[in-house]
Short mmCIF file of C-alpha atoms in Angstrom, two decimals:
data_model
loop_
_atom_site.label_atom_id
_atom_site.label_comp_id
_atom_site.label_asym_id
_atom_site.label_seq_id
_atom_site.Cartn_x
_atom_site.Cartn_y
_atom_site.Cartn_z
CA UNK A 493 104.36 163.88 106.56
CA UNK A 494 100.53 164.10 107.31
CA UNK A 495 99.30 165.03 110.28
CA UNK A 496 96.61 163.39 112.01
CA UNK A 497 94.95 163.58 115.30
CA UNK A 498 93.06 160.86 117.14
CA UNK A 499 91.37 161.24 119.94
CA UNK A 500 91.26 159.14 123.34
CA UNK A 501 88.45 157.01 124.43
CA UNK A 502 86.17 160.38 126.38
CA UNK A 503 83.37 159.24 124.87
CA UNK A 504 79.69 157.98 125.65
CA UNK A 505 77.70 154.91 124.73
CA UNK A 506 74.24 154.62 124.64
CA UNK A 507 72.44 152.11 122.57
CA UNK A 508 69.33 152.25 120.37
CA UNK A 509 66.91 150.23 118.72
CA UNK A 510 68.15 147.00 116.39
CA UNK A 511 69.28 147.69 112.99
CA UNK A 512 67.04 144.88 110.66
CA UNK A 513 69.90 143.20 108.62
CA UNK A 514 67.95 143.22 105.39
CA UNK A 515 69.60 139.98 104.38
CA UNK A 516 68.50 136.89 105.74
CA UNK A 517 71.84 134.85 104.34
CA UNK A 518 74.63 135.86 102.15
CA UNK A 519 73.28 133.88 99.36
CA UNK A 520 70.07 136.19 99.58
CA UNK A 521 72.10 139.34 99.60
CA UNK A 522 73.87 138.69 96.91
CA UNK A 523 70.76 137.79 94.64
CA UNK A 524 69.69 141.47 96.30
CA UNK A 525 72.85 143.03 94.58
CA UNK A 526 71.77 141.21 91.76
CA UNK A 527 68.62 142.97 91.65
CA UNK A 528 69.70 146.17 92.61
CA UNK A 529 71.97 146.31 89.76
CA UNK A 530 69.63 145.35 87.11
CA UNK A 531 68.00 148.18 87.85
CA UNK A 532 70.16 150.93 89.26
CA UNK A 533 73.48 149.59 87.77
CA UNK A 534 77.14 150.08 89.98
CA UNK A 535 76.59 150.01 93.35
CA UNK A 536 78.15 152.37 95.32
CA UNK A 537 79.36 151.94 99.02
CA UNK A 538 81.75 154.17 101.46
CA UNK A 539 82.69 153.38 104.71
CA UNK A 540 84.53 155.26 108.00
CA UNK A 541 88.35 154.31 109.52
CA UNK A 542 87.47 156.11 112.54
CA UNK A 543 90.57 156.07 114.47
CA UNK A 544 91.09 156.97 118.16
CA UNK A 545 93.70 156.04 120.25
CA UNK A 546 94.98 154.05 123.72
CA UNK A 547 97.95 154.18 125.49
CA UNK A 548 99.45 155.99 122.29
CA UNK A 549 98.72 153.08 120.07
CA UNK A 550 95.37 153.78 116.95
CA UNK A 551 92.43 151.55 117.24
CA UNK A 552 90.22 151.51 114.57
CA UNK A 553 86.51 151.79 115.44
CA UNK A 554 84.53 148.38 113.78
CA UNK A 555 81.05 146.91 114.30
CA UNK A 556 80.95 143.68 115.31
CA UNK A 557 77.93 141.81 114.46
CA UNK A 558 76.60 138.60 115.77
CA UNK A 559 80.20 138.05 117.77
CA UNK A 560 81.41 136.96 114.69
CA UNK A 561 81.48 139.73 111.53
CA UNK A 562 83.32 142.89 111.45
CA UNK A 563 82.48 145.55 109.42
CA UNK A 564 83.92 149.12 109.19
CA UNK A 565 80.52 151.87 109.74
CA UNK A 566 78.95 153.40 106.34
CA UNK A 567 76.52 151.56 103.85
CA UNK A 568 75.33 152.23 100.48
CA UNK A 569 74.93 155.23 98.71
CA UNK A 570 71.73 156.11 97.13
CA UNK A 571 71.59 156.87 93.24
CA UNK A 572 73.20 160.11 92.50
CA UNK A 573 74.13 161.01 96.14
CA UNK A 574 78.05 162.69 97.38
CA UNK A 575 80.21 160.17 98.87
CA UNK A 576 80.89 162.27 101.54
CA UNK A 577 77.33 163.79 101.96
CA UNK A 578 75.81 160.00 102.14
CA UNK A 579 79.23 158.47 103.92
CA UNK A 580 77.53 161.25 107.37
CA UNK A 581 74.50 160.10 106.52
CA UNK A 582 74.90 156.79 106.89
CA UNK A 583 76.91 157.61 109.95
CA UNK A 584 74.92 159.62 111.44
CA UNK A 585 71.78 157.06 110.90
CA UNK A 586 74.26 153.49 112.08
CA UNK A 587 75.99 155.52 115.12
CA UNK A 588 74.18 159.17 116.61
CA UNK A 589 71.58 159.04 119.26
CA UNK A 590 67.95 159.06 117.70
CA UNK A 591 67.05 162.64 116.56
CA UNK A 592 70.84 163.98 115.58
CA UNK A 593 70.60 166.07 112.66
CA UNK A 594 73.42 165.95 109.84
CA UNK A 595 74.11 168.86 110.00
CA UNK A 596 74.71 168.32 114.03
CA UNK A 597 76.73 164.76 113.42
CA UNK A 598 80.25 164.76 114.28
CA UNK A 599 81.94 163.50 111.53
CA UNK A 600 84.45 164.82 110.02
CA UNK A 601 85.01 162.90 106.79
CA UNK A 602 88.78 163.26 105.47
CA UNK A 603 90.80 161.75 102.65
CA UNK A 604 89.46 158.92 100.34
CA UNK A 605 92.57 156.44 101.26
CA UNK A 606 91.34 153.17 99.05
CA UNK A 607 88.66 151.60 96.67
CA UNK A 608 87.26 148.35 96.73
CA UNK A 609 85.96 146.55 93.43
CA UNK A 610 83.33 143.74 93.66
CA UNK A 611 83.96 141.84 90.03
CA UNK A 612 80.94 139.66 90.35
CA UNK A 613 77.57 138.98 92.18
CA UNK A 614 79.99 137.23 94.72
CA UNK A 615 82.05 137.77 97.99
CA UNK A 616 85.42 138.82 97.02
CA UNK A 617 86.59 142.54 96.15
CA UNK A 618 89.55 143.60 94.98
CA UNK A 619 91.82 147.13 95.48
CA UNK A 620 91.66 147.09 91.60
CA UNK A 621 89.41 146.49 88.55
CA UNK A 622 90.75 142.78 87.34
CA UNK A 623 91.55 142.51 83.91
CA UNK A 624 88.60 141.94 81.70
CA UNK A 625 86.16 143.06 83.97
CA UNK A 626 84.39 145.44 82.22
CA UNK A 627 81.31 146.54 84.40
CA UNK A 628 82.29 145.83 88.11
CA UNK A 629 79.31 145.08 90.24
CA UNK A 630 80.24 147.69 93.48
CA UNK A 631 82.82 150.47 94.17
CA UNK A 632 83.80 150.77 97.62
CA UNK A 633 85.94 153.75 99.06
CA UNK A 634 87.08 153.81 102.21
CA UNK A 635 87.41 157.59 104.16
CA UNK A 636 89.34 158.60 107.28
CA UNK A 637 87.18 160.13 109.19
CA UNK A 638 87.94 162.23 112.31
CA UNK A 639 85.85 162.57 115.50
CA UNK A 640 85.96 165.93 117.89
CA UNK A 641 87.25 165.79 121.68
CA UNK A 642 83.43 164.32 123.04
CA UNK A 643 81.08 162.18 121.45
CA UNK A 644 77.79 160.33 122.33
CA UNK A 645 77.23 157.52 120.33
CA UNK A 646 74.11 155.47 120.79
CA UNK A 647 74.32 152.12 118.89
CA UNK A 648 71.93 150.28 117.85
CA UNK A 649 71.56 147.44 120.12
CA UNK A 650 72.12 144.57 117.82
CA UNK A 651 75.63 145.69 117.32
CA UNK A 652 79.00 146.02 119.26
CA UNK A 653 81.07 148.84 118.37
CA UNK A 654 84.49 148.58 119.65
CA UNK A 655 87.74 149.56 119.10
CA UNK A 656 90.73 147.37 117.61
CA UNK A 657 93.90 148.23 118.28
CA UNK A 658 96.36 148.11 115.18
CA UNK A 659 98.57 145.03 115.77
CA UNK A 660 95.64 142.85 116.02
CA UNK A 661 94.27 143.87 112.62
CA UNK A 662 97.43 143.80 110.77
CA UNK A 663 98.00 140.89 108.63
CA UNK A 664 95.00 139.28 110.34
CA UNK A 665 92.41 138.88 106.92
CA UNK A 666 91.06 135.48 108.32
CA UNK A 667 90.24 137.39 111.54
CA UNK A 668 88.63 140.51 109.90
CA UNK A 669 88.77 140.20 106.22
CA UNK A 670 91.03 141.11 103.40
CA UNK A 671 89.77 145.37 103.73
CA UNK A 672 89.99 146.29 107.18
CA UNK A 673 93.08 143.58 108.20
CA UNK A 674 95.48 146.24 105.59
CA UNK A 675 94.17 149.35 107.23
CA UNK A 676 97.27 149.68 109.22
CA UNK A 677 99.35 149.49 105.57
CA UNK A 678 96.69 152.30 104.42
CA UNK A 679 97.19 154.85 107.08
CA UNK A 680 101.06 154.00 108.00
CA UNK A 681 101.91 157.53 106.42
CA UNK A 682 100.20 159.59 109.31
CA UNK A 683 101.98 160.90 112.13
CA UNK A 684 100.12 160.59 115.12
CA UNK A 685 99.35 163.36 117.53
CA UNK A 686 97.69 162.06 120.42
CA UNK A 687 95.28 164.44 121.95
CA UNK A 688 94.54 164.12 125.38
CA UNK A 689 92.01 166.13 127.63
CA UNK A 690 93.94 165.09 130.61
CA UNK A 691 96.34 168.28 129.51
CA UNK B 797 89.01 160.94 93.21
CA UNK B 798 92.73 161.49 92.88
CA UNK B 799 93.96 161.08 88.99
CA UNK B 800 97.65 159.88 88.54
CA UNK B 801 98.64 159.39 85.07
CA UNK B 802 100.53 156.31 84.13
CA UNK B 803 102.89 155.60 81.24
CA UNK B 804 103.31 152.43 79.58
CA UNK B 805 106.01 150.33 78.01
CA UNK B 806 108.05 152.89 75.90
CA UNK B 807 111.40 152.32 77.71
CA UNK B 808 115.05 152.24 76.68
CA UNK B 809 116.86 149.33 78.99
CA UNK B 810 120.28 149.07 79.07
CA UNK B 811 122.83 147.51 81.61
CA UNK B 812 125.93 148.35 83.51
CA UNK B 813 128.22 147.59 85.77
CA UNK B 814 126.74 145.42 88.71
CA UNK B 815 126.27 146.55 92.25
CA UNK B 816 127.98 144.94 94.62
CA UNK B 817 125.91 143.81 97.94
CA UNK B 818 127.48 145.23 100.79
CA UNK B 819 126.22 141.74 102.79
CA UNK B 820 126.52 138.33 101.73
CA UNK B 821 124.23 137.18 103.98
CA UNK B 822 121.21 138.06 106.27
CA UNK B 823 123.14 137.89 109.51
CA UNK B 824 125.69 140.22 108.09
CA UNK B 825 123.12 142.80 107.07
CA UNK B 826 121.61 142.88 110.49
CA UNK B 827 125.09 143.77 112.35
CA UNK B 828 126.11 146.03 110.02
CA UNK B 829 122.36 147.47 110.59
CA UNK B 830 122.80 147.43 114.62
CA UNK B 831 126.68 149.24 114.67
CA UNK B 832 125.41 151.72 111.94
CA UNK B 833 122.67 152.37 114.71
CA UNK B 834 125.33 153.01 116.85
CA UNK B 835 126.90 155.45 115.07
CA UNK B 836 123.99 157.22 113.47
CA UNK B 837 120.58 156.28 115.23
CA UNK B 838 117.36 155.90 113.40
CA UNK B 839 118.17 154.61 110.11
CA UNK B 840 115.89 155.88 107.53
CA UNK B 841 115.50 154.41 104.38
CA UNK B 842 113.02 155.35 101.25
CA UNK B 843 111.40 153.04 98.27
CA UNK B 844 109.74 154.22 94.91
CA UNK B 845 106.75 152.69 93.84
CA UNK B 846 106.60 153.36 90.20
CA UNK B 847 103.58 153.16 88.23
CA UNK B 848 103.86 151.94 84.73
CA UNK B 849 100.82 150.63 82.58
CA UNK B 850 100.35 147.23 80.35
CA UNK B 851 96.73 146.34 78.62
CA UNK B 852 95.17 148.92 80.74
CA UNK B 853 96.10 147.19 84.50
CA UNK B 854 98.82 149.49 86.74
CA UNK B 855 102.02 147.21 86.55
CA UNK B 856 104.69 148.22 89.54
CA UNK B 857 108.74 148.31 88.83
CA UNK B 858 110.69 146.15 90.94
CA UNK B 859 114.13 144.90 91.13
CA UNK B 860 114.46 140.95 90.93
CA UNK B 861 118.03 139.65 92.62
CA UNK B 862 119.56 136.66 91.84
CA UNK B 863 116.21 135.48 90.72
CA UNK B 864 114.46 135.22 94.10
CA UNK B 865 114.47 138.43 96.08
CA UNK B 866 112.00 141.72 94.75
CA UNK B 867 112.60 145.17 96.24
CA UNK B 868 111.46 148.09 95.60
CA UNK B 869 114.28 150.59 93.85
CA UNK B 870 115.79 152.95 96.48
CA UNK B 871 118.38 153.13 99.30
CA UNK B 872 119.26 154.85 102.88
CA UNK B 873 119.56 158.43 103.06
CA UNK B 874 122.29 159.75 104.09
CA UNK B 875 122.79 161.79 107.79
CA UNK B 876 120.23 164.55 107.50
CA UNK B 877 119.59 164.23 103.69
CA UNK B 878 115.84 165.12 102.20
CA UNK B 879 113.63 162.37 101.70
CA UNK B 880 113.04 163.28 98.57
CA UNK B 881 116.47 164.01 97.16
CA UNK B 882 117.80 160.82 98.51
CA UNK B 883 115.13 159.17 96.87
CA UNK B 884 115.97 160.84 93.44
CA UNK B 885 120.03 160.41 93.94
CA UNK B 886 119.15 156.32 95.14
CA UNK B 887 116.76 156.08 91.55
CA UNK B 888 119.37 158.00 89.47
CA UNK B 889 122.06 155.70 91.08
CA UNK B 890 120.84 152.35 90.98
CA UNK B 891 118.30 152.89 87.85
CA UNK B 892 120.14 155.94 85.37
CA UNK B 893 122.81 155.56 82.33
CA UNK B 894 126.18 156.61 84.07
CA UNK B 895 126.68 160.32 84.11
CA UNK B 896 123.31 161.17 84.56
CA UNK B 897 122.90 163.88 86.56
CA UNK B 898 120.29 164.24 89.15
CA UNK B 899 119.06 167.61 87.78
CA UNK B 900 118.10 165.42 84.28
CA UNK B 901 116.86 162.14 86.31
CA UNK B 902 113.35 161.57 84.67
CA UNK B 903 112.11 160.90 88.89
CA UNK B 904 108.99 163.07 89.75
CA UNK B 905 108.46 161.96 93.25
CA UNK B 906 104.92 162.40 94.73
CA UNK B 907 102.98 161.27 97.70
CA UNK B 908 104.55 159.86 100.45
CA UNK B 909 101.98 157.01 100.45
CA UNK B 910 102.99 154.43 103.49
CA UNK B 911 105.77 154.06 105.97
CA UNK B 912 107.03 151.14 107.94
CA UNK B 913 108.93 150.93 111.18
CA UNK B 914 111.78 148.33 111.74
CA UNK B 915 111.76 147.77 115.89
CA UNK B 916 114.62 145.47 116.61
CA UNK B 917 117.37 144.09 114.26
CA UNK B 918 115.73 141.59 112.82
CA UNK B 919 114.01 141.30 109.01
CA UNK B 920 110.63 142.07 110.16
CA UNK B 921 108.70 145.45 109.85
CA UNK B 922 105.73 146.61 110.64
CA UNK B 923 103.04 149.55 109.34
CA UNK B 924 102.60 151.17 112.84
CA UNK B 925 105.49 151.87 115.92
CA UNK B 926 104.72 148.64 117.55
CA UNK B 927 103.07 149.23 121.55
CA UNK B 928 106.01 149.27 123.77
CA UNK B 929 108.82 150.50 121.25
CA UNK B 930 110.66 153.91 122.32
CA UNK B 931 113.63 153.34 120.29
CA UNK B 932 112.73 151.79 116.34
CA UNK B 933 115.52 150.99 114.65
CA UNK B 934 114.62 151.55 110.56
CA UNK B 935 112.21 154.14 109.06
CA UNK B 936 111.10 153.11 105.58
CA UNK B 937 109.06 155.73 103.71
CA UNK B 938 107.16 154.72 100.58
CA UNK B 939 106.69 157.51 97.94
CA UNK B 940 104.67 157.29 94.38
CA UNK B 941 107.00 158.13 91.51
CA UNK B 942 106.09 159.29 88.30
CA UNK B 943 107.61 159.03 84.57
CA UNK B 944 107.74 160.63 82.03
CA UNK B 945 106.46 159.72 78.64
CA UNK B 946 110.18 158.62 77.71
CA UNK B 947 113.07 157.14 79.92
CA UNK B 948 116.35 155.59 79.76
CA UNK B 949 117.13 152.63 82.54
CA UNK B 950 120.30 151.12 83.10
CA UNK B 951 120.47 148.40 84.99
CA UNK B 952 123.40 146.81 87.13
CA UNK B 953 123.81 143.76 85.69
CA UNK B 954 123.20 141.52 88.47
CA UNK B 955 120.09 142.74 89.16
CA UNK B 956 116.74 142.62 86.58
CA UNK B 957 114.46 145.22 86.58
CA UNK B 958 110.60 144.31 86.01
CA UNK B 959 107.13 145.48 85.95
CA UNK B 960 104.78 143.22 87.69
CA UNK B 961 101.58 144.07 87.31
CA UNK B 962 98.97 144.40 90.89
CA UNK B 963 96.39 141.08 90.21
CA UNK B 964 100.24 139.42 90.67
CA UNK B 965 101.39 141.13 93.41
CA UNK B 966 98.09 141.22 95.49
CA UNK B 967 97.57 139.05 98.61
CA UNK B 968 100.94 137.61 97.46
CA UNK B 969 103.33 138.46 100.80
CA UNK B 970 104.67 134.53 100.40
CA UNK B 971 106.82 135.84 97.11
CA UNK B 972 106.85 139.23 97.50
CA UNK B 973 106.87 140.19 101.40
CA UNK B 974 104.64 142.27 103.52
CA UNK B 975 105.80 145.77 101.89
CA UNK B 976 105.66 145.14 98.22
CA UNK B 977 102.43 142.60 98.40
CA UNK B 978 99.91 145.46 100.04
CA UNK B 979 101.02 147.63 97.33
CA UNK B 980 98.14 147.75 95.59
CA UNK B 981 95.94 148.30 98.38
CA UNK B 982 97.96 151.57 98.90
CA UNK B 983 97.19 152.88 95.50
CA UNK B 984 93.68 151.76 94.93
CA UNK B 985 92.75 155.74 95.16
CA UNK B 986 94.40 156.61 92.11
CA UNK B 987 92.02 156.93 89.16
CA UNK B 988 94.34 156.02 86.99
CA UNK B 989 94.96 158.06 83.25
CA UNK B 990 96.72 155.47 81.11
CA UNK B 991 98.60 157.61 78.55
CA UNK B 992 99.73 156.13 74.96
CA UNK B 993 101.96 157.16 72.61
CA UNK B 994 100.16 155.66 70.17
CA UNK B 995 97.63 158.26 70.69
#
């Protein structure tokens, strides 16, 4: 069985300047996606499943936006950018204190554990390319990311970083969406080794 | 990206004697599970995700029982039995022509891709051990199994072996249950290489 070490809550949290949302609505977001597709082709995004633990139960770190949306940290790759480099760049930019360089960042990127596809300029993604779709519009790859025992976060002040237990996420696509709500199944194969600084 | 070669439908199918169901009802099945738990402890089961393709879309092989239930091929390990040996034994017994020895069987067992837990003597399983459960009753491991280009099946006459496309399984827990309906997410990380004997 694959072992995965997770760490507890020994993290320092700070805040930093808010991140501006690029789009004011879903419609404008999909329109921008279409515009970019015409210029750059397939949109490639990478997101991190960061697993921590509390009371010996795994939790996932999620960004909460405007008290309603939840998303995994990550984002869009630059054209030609390597997936792992791009994910580290995005995580550092979003979650590390200002001035942290990519080489000092704490993220250890592990397995690509799932891949989702957006067949059209619409909100819905699938964990496969649907039949008859020859030109999907986005490919989103999820990576398992682990943290060192100590780590300092700085979260943009318009976002909240929260640790959500698997039992809350599981089967709860209404609240967390199709992608996040199936994370418990994806990581079920791991045998967790709960590290504790108290030991 | 992990590559996974899948084969098409170049299989021969036959039938063999029906397999007797050990239990006549869910209640008697759960009662037998409890009885065995007292003798043997944690029940360990292994199941196969056998991926084939048709029209360049992945399909999963499922056993259909009494025209209503669907299950993955596999079953219970003997006490102390190795997971991979046990899965090959079960697949050979259930799906290969009578007289096929385990060493002649076509199953190539790959990654353990998910693990489900039964916390109580009840029907529901979870992809994690729920908090406060110290003695789960069953641990079910799913393995990805691939097939050679040619293969002969013999399916018990009271069962039907069917290939179901991912788009039919996805998000359809009502028909296929929680475990089977999340297979598309589990195997989404693979880049499929569709082998064809026509080439």
